[in-house]
Amino acid sequence: MTDLFKELRKFKILLIDDDKWIRDSMAMFFEGEGCHLSVCETAEEGLEVLKNDDYQTIIADYLLPGMDGLEFFRRISESHRGALKVLITAYGNKKIFSEAESMGVEAVIEKPFTVEILKQSLARLLKVKSQKVRCGTMQKRGGEK
């Protein structure tokens, strides 16, 4: 997992969750690993933050006051196409999973979750993203011949 944090230290991570305990504990965890984590309480705050800054990893809760996490991801689907997107929810069902996938969300983590589950999901997403980048580079090289 040390490679995970080596990679994540290069990223800016945005967490949107209305649960103060989750925001605080995730902030302590990521900052303890030397990662840059910004936190927001609402999706609307998250949209404002994304207007002024670029984040490579975005983690949002599904059930938020005002706009929910799926609507948030729908609104940023074009503008933040390359970001790793993770939805966390206590209300997981096939409809939410399907909608999340159509919004470009790469992972859905069900609450309650542990830091270990989050680390495993992020490591898997980074590995998949790295493979896509390598594959795209190889295809470009192959097309130039």
PDB file of C-alpha atoms in Angstrom:
ATOM      1  CA  MET A   1       0.000   0.000   0.000  1.00  0.00           C
ATOM      2  CA  THR A   2       2.970   2.333   0.208  1.00  0.00           C
ATOM      3  CA  ASP A   3       2.745   2.722  -3.568  1.00  0.00           C
ATOM      4  CA  LEU A   4      -0.860   3.840  -3.099  1.00  0.00           C
ATOM      5  CA  PHE A   5       0.104   6.785  -0.933  1.00  0.00           C
ATOM      6  CA  LYS A   6       3.107   7.590  -3.093  1.00  0.00           C
ATOM      7  CA  GLU A   7       0.612   8.007  -5.972  1.00  0.00           C
ATOM      8  CA  LEU A   8      -2.070   9.740  -3.901  1.00  0.00           C
ATOM      9  CA  ARG A   9       0.421  12.341  -2.660  1.00  0.00           C
ATOM     10  CA  LYS A  10       0.594  13.559  -6.273  1.00  0.00           C
ATOM     11  CA  PHE A  11      -3.181  14.077  -6.276  1.00  0.00           C
ATOM     12  CA  LYS A  12      -5.536  16.566  -4.754  1.00  0.00           C
ATOM     13  CA  ILE A  13      -8.441  14.734  -3.136  1.00  0.00           C
ATOM     14  CA  LEU A  14     -11.882  16.227  -2.517  1.00  0.00           C
ATOM     15  CA  LEU A  15     -14.237  14.636   0.028  1.00  0.00           C
ATOM     16  CA  ILE A  16     -17.886  15.670   0.210  1.00  0.00           C
ATOM     17  CA  ASP A  17     -19.818  14.298   3.179  1.00  0.00           C
ATOM     18  CA  ASP A  18     -22.270  15.917   5.574  1.00  0.00           C
ATOM     19  CA  ASP A  19     -21.103  13.677   8.433  1.00  0.00           C
ATOM     20  CA  LYS A  20     -18.539  15.687  10.408  1.00  0.00           C
ATOM     21  CA  TRP A  21     -17.057  12.530  11.945  1.00  0.00           C
ATOM     22  CA  ILE A  22     -16.344  11.064   8.482  1.00  0.00           C
ATOM     23  CA  ARG A  23     -14.870  14.353   7.237  1.00  0.00           C
ATOM     24  CA  ASP A  24     -12.648  14.727  10.291  1.00  0.00           C
ATOM     25  CA  SER A  25     -11.481  11.106  10.448  1.00  0.00           C
ATOM     26  CA  MET A  26     -10.752  10.933   6.704  1.00  0.00           C
ATOM     27  CA  ALA A  27      -8.906  14.262   6.878  1.00  0.00           C
ATOM     28  CA  MET A  28      -6.733  12.964   9.741  1.00  0.00           C
ATOM     29  CA  PHE A  29      -6.075   9.708   7.892  1.00  0.00           C
ATOM     30  CA  PHE A  30      -5.146  11.218   4.518  1.00  0.00           C
ATOM     31  CA  GLU A  31      -3.157  14.077   6.003  1.00  0.00           C
ATOM     32  CA  GLY A  32      -1.341  11.554   8.219  1.00  0.00           C
ATOM     33  CA  GLU A  33      -0.259   9.829   4.995  1.00  0.00           C
ATOM     34  CA  GLY A  34       0.961  13.135   3.532  1.00  0.00           C
ATOM     35  CA  CYS A  35      -1.951  13.514   1.094  1.00  0.00           C
ATOM     36  CA  HIS A  36      -3.749  16.745   0.209  1.00  0.00           C
ATOM     37  CA  LEU A  37      -7.423  16.401   1.173  1.00  0.00           C
ATOM     38  CA  SER A  38     -10.061  19.131   1.029  1.00  0.00           C
ATOM     39  CA  VAL A  39     -13.450  18.564   2.624  1.00  0.00           C
ATOM     40  CA  CYS A  40     -16.917  19.967   1.930  1.00  0.00           C
ATOM     41  CA  GLU A  41     -20.201  19.430   3.730  1.00  0.00           C
ATOM     42  CA  THR A  42     -22.497  19.741   0.678  1.00  0.00           C
ATOM     43  CA  ALA A  43     -22.409  19.004  -3.047  1.00  0.00           C
ATOM     44  CA  GLU A  44     -23.054  22.680  -3.723  1.00  0.00           C
ATOM     45  CA  GLU A  45     -19.866  23.570  -1.795  1.00  0.00           C
ATOM     46  CA  GLY A  46     -18.069  20.893  -3.809  1.00  0.00           C
ATOM     47  CA  LEU A  47     -19.169  22.484  -7.096  1.00  0.00           C
ATOM     48  CA  GLU A  48     -17.830  25.852  -5.917  1.00  0.00           C
ATOM     49  CA  VAL A  49     -14.492  24.325  -4.917  1.00  0.00           C
ATOM     50  CA  LEU A  50     -14.179  22.616  -8.322  1.00  0.00           C
ATOM     51  CA  LYS A  51     -14.743  25.930 -10.125  1.00  0.00           C
ATOM     52  CA  ASN A  52     -11.492  27.257  -8.672  1.00  0.00           C
ATOM     53  CA  ASP A  53      -9.321  24.175  -8.361  1.00  0.00           C
ATOM     54  CA  ASP A  54      -8.668  20.838 -10.013  1.00  0.00           C
ATOM     55  CA  TYR A  55      -8.925  17.570  -8.076  1.00  0.00           C
ATOM     56  CA  GLN A  56      -7.748  14.196  -9.344  1.00  0.00           C
ATOM     57  CA  THR A  57      -9.802  12.155  -6.852  1.00  0.00           C
ATOM     58  CA  ILE A  58     -13.339  13.017  -5.772  1.00  0.00           C
ATOM     59  CA  ILE A  59     -15.167  11.104  -3.041  1.00  0.00           C
ATOM     60  CA  ALA A  60     -18.797  12.034  -2.381  1.00  0.00           C
ATOM     61  CA  ASP A  61     -21.523  10.682  -0.162  1.00  0.00           C
ATOM     62  CA  TYR A  62     -24.784   9.745  -1.856  1.00  0.00           C
ATOM     63  CA  LEU A  63     -27.215  11.238   0.664  1.00  0.00           C
ATOM     64  CA  LEU A  64     -26.358  14.893   1.178  1.00  0.00           C
ATOM     65  CA  PRO A  65     -28.485  17.893   2.144  1.00  0.00           C
ATOM     66  CA  GLY A  66     -29.674  19.584  -1.034  1.00  0.00           C
ATOM     67  CA  MET A  67     -28.131  17.982  -4.110  1.00  0.00           C
ATOM     68  CA  ASP A  68     -27.284  14.294  -3.740  1.00  0.00           C
ATOM     69  CA  GLY A  69     -23.971  12.700  -4.690  1.00  0.00           C
ATOM     70  CA  LEU A  70     -25.242  11.252  -7.974  1.00  0.00           C
ATOM     71  CA  GLU A  71     -26.505  14.623  -9.168  1.00  0.00           C
ATOM     72  CA  PHE A  72     -23.166  16.125  -8.151  1.00  0.00           C
ATOM     73  CA  PHE A  73     -21.280  13.552 -10.248  1.00  0.00           C
ATOM     74  CA  ARG A  74     -23.670  14.122 -13.158  1.00  0.00           C
ATOM     75  CA  ARG A  75     -22.899  17.850 -13.067  1.00  0.00           C
ATOM     76  CA  ILE A  76     -19.134  17.302 -13.115  1.00  0.00           C
ATOM     77  CA  SER A  77     -19.098  14.363 -15.536  1.00  0.00           C
ATOM     78  CA  GLU A  78     -17.862  16.481 -18.462  1.00  0.00           C
ATOM     79  CA  SER A  79     -15.676  18.994 -16.630  1.00  0.00           C
ATOM     80  CA  HIS A  80     -13.800  16.434 -14.493  1.00  0.00           C
ATOM     81  CA  ARG A  81     -13.720  13.454 -16.798  1.00  0.00           C
ATOM     82  CA  GLY A  82     -10.222  12.313 -15.745  1.00  0.00           C
ATOM     83  CA  ALA A  83     -10.799  12.413 -11.992  1.00  0.00           C
ATOM     84  CA  LEU A  84     -11.186   9.197 -10.017  1.00  0.00           C
ATOM     85  CA  LYS A  85     -14.759   9.268  -8.707  1.00  0.00           C
ATOM     86  CA  VAL A  86     -15.942   7.339  -5.661  1.00  0.00           C
ATOM     87  CA  LEU A  87     -19.461   7.319  -4.220  1.00  0.00           C
ATOM     88  CA  ILE A  88     -19.987   6.306  -0.601  1.00  0.00           C
ATOM     89  CA  THR A  89     -23.461   5.315   0.532  1.00  0.00           C
ATOM     90  CA  ALA A  90     -25.446   3.599   3.236  1.00  0.00           C
ATOM     91  CA  TYR A  91     -28.288   3.163   0.742  1.00  0.00           C
ATOM     92  CA  GLY A  92     -26.675   0.954  -1.894  1.00  0.00           C
ATOM     93  CA  ASN A  93     -28.978  -0.782  -4.340  1.00  0.00           C
ATOM     94  CA  LYS A  94     -28.866  -1.792  -8.009  1.00  0.00           C
ATOM     95  CA  LYS A  95     -30.470   1.485  -9.147  1.00  0.00           C
ATOM     96  CA  ILE A  96     -27.867   3.616  -7.347  1.00  0.00           C
ATOM     97  CA  PHE A  97     -25.006   1.416  -8.580  1.00  0.00           C
ATOM     98  CA  SER A  98     -26.286   1.626 -12.153  1.00  0.00           C
ATOM     99  CA  GLU A  99     -26.788   5.394 -12.003  1.00  0.00           C
ATOM    100  CA  ALA A 100     -23.355   5.865 -10.454  1.00  0.00           C
ATOM    101  CA  GLU A 101     -21.740   3.904 -13.262  1.00  0.00           C
ATOM    102  CA  SER A 102     -23.546   5.990 -15.892  1.00  0.00           C
ATOM    103  CA  MET A 103     -22.215   9.168 -14.182  1.00  0.00           C
ATOM    104  CA  GLY A 104     -18.625   7.970 -14.540  1.00  0.00           C
ATOM    105  CA  VAL A 105     -18.267   6.853 -10.923  1.00  0.00           C
ATOM    106  CA  GLU A 106     -15.603   4.133 -10.831  1.00  0.00           C
ATOM    107  CA  ALA A 107     -16.344   2.770  -7.355  1.00  0.00           C
ATOM    108  CA  VAL A 108     -19.217   2.638  -4.891  1.00  0.00           C
ATOM    109  CA  ILE A 109     -18.292   1.938  -1.283  1.00  0.00           C
ATOM    110  CA  GLU A 110     -21.050   0.969   1.099  1.00  0.00           C
ATOM    111  CA  LYS A 111     -21.223   2.382   4.618  1.00  0.00           C
ATOM    112  CA  PRO A 112     -20.111   1.497   7.120  1.00  0.00           C
ATOM    113  CA  PHE A 113     -16.677   1.131   5.598  1.00  0.00           C
ATOM    114  CA  THR A 114     -13.183   0.856   6.974  1.00  0.00           C
ATOM    115  CA  VAL A 115     -10.071   2.731   5.926  1.00  0.00           C
ATOM    116  CA  GLU A 116      -8.807  -0.606   4.605  1.00  0.00           C
ATOM    117  CA  ILE A 117     -11.771  -0.907   2.211  1.00  0.00           C
ATOM    118  CA  LEU A 118     -11.205   2.655   1.001  1.00  0.00           C
ATOM    119  CA  LYS A 119      -7.484   1.986   0.486  1.00  0.00           C
ATOM    120  CA  GLN A 120      -8.224  -1.198  -1.479  1.00  0.00           C
ATOM    121  CA  SER A 121     -10.731   0.605  -3.700  1.00  0.00           C
ATOM    122  CA  LEU A 122      -8.365   3.506  -4.395  1.00  0.00           C
ATOM    123  CA  ALA A 123      -5.468   1.129  -5.097  1.00  0.00           C
ATOM    124  CA  ARG A 124      -7.637  -0.813  -7.568  1.00  0.00           C
ATOM    125  CA  LEU A 125      -8.775   2.397  -9.292  1.00  0.00           C
ATOM    126  CA  LEU A 126      -5.216   3.698  -9.605  1.00  0.00           C
ATOM    127  CA  LYS A 127      -4.088   0.372 -11.057  1.00  0.00           C
ATOM    128  CA  VAL A 128      -6.911   0.391 -13.627  1.00  0.00           C
ATOM    129  CA  LYS A 129      -6.198   4.019 -14.530  1.00  0.00           C
ATOM    130  CA  SER A 130      -2.491   3.263 -14.920  1.00  0.00           C
ATOM    131  CA  GLN A 131      -3.262   0.306 -17.201  1.00  0.00           C
ATOM    132  CA  LYS A 132      -5.572   2.464 -19.337  1.00  0.00           C
ATOM    133  CA  VAL A 133      -2.865   5.107 -19.706  1.00  0.00           C
ATOM    134  CA  ARG A 134      -0.265   2.487 -20.682  1.00  0.00           C
ATOM    135  CA  CYS A 135      -2.690   0.856 -23.106  1.00  0.00           C
ATOM    136  CA  GLY A 136      -3.522   4.218 -24.703  1.00  0.00           C
ATOM    137  CA  THR A 137       0.186   5.016 -25.068  1.00  0.00           C
ATOM    138  CA  MET A 138       0.862   1.632 -26.682  1.00  0.00           C
ATOM    139  CA  GLN A 139      -2.048   2.100 -29.092  1.00  0.00           C
ATOM    140  CA  LYS A 140      -0.741   5.540 -30.115  1.00  0.00           C
ATOM    141  CA  ARG A 141       2.721   4.127 -30.725  1.00  0.00           C
ATOM    142  CA  GLY A 142       1.248   1.226 -32.711  1.00  0.00           C
ATOM    143  CA  GLY A 143      -0.757   3.638 -34.857  1.00  0.00           C
ATOM    144  CA  GLU A 144       2.335   5.673 -35.754  1.00  0.00           C
ATOM    145  CA  LYS A 145       4.106   2.775 -37.472  1.00  0.00           C
TER     146      LYS A 145
END
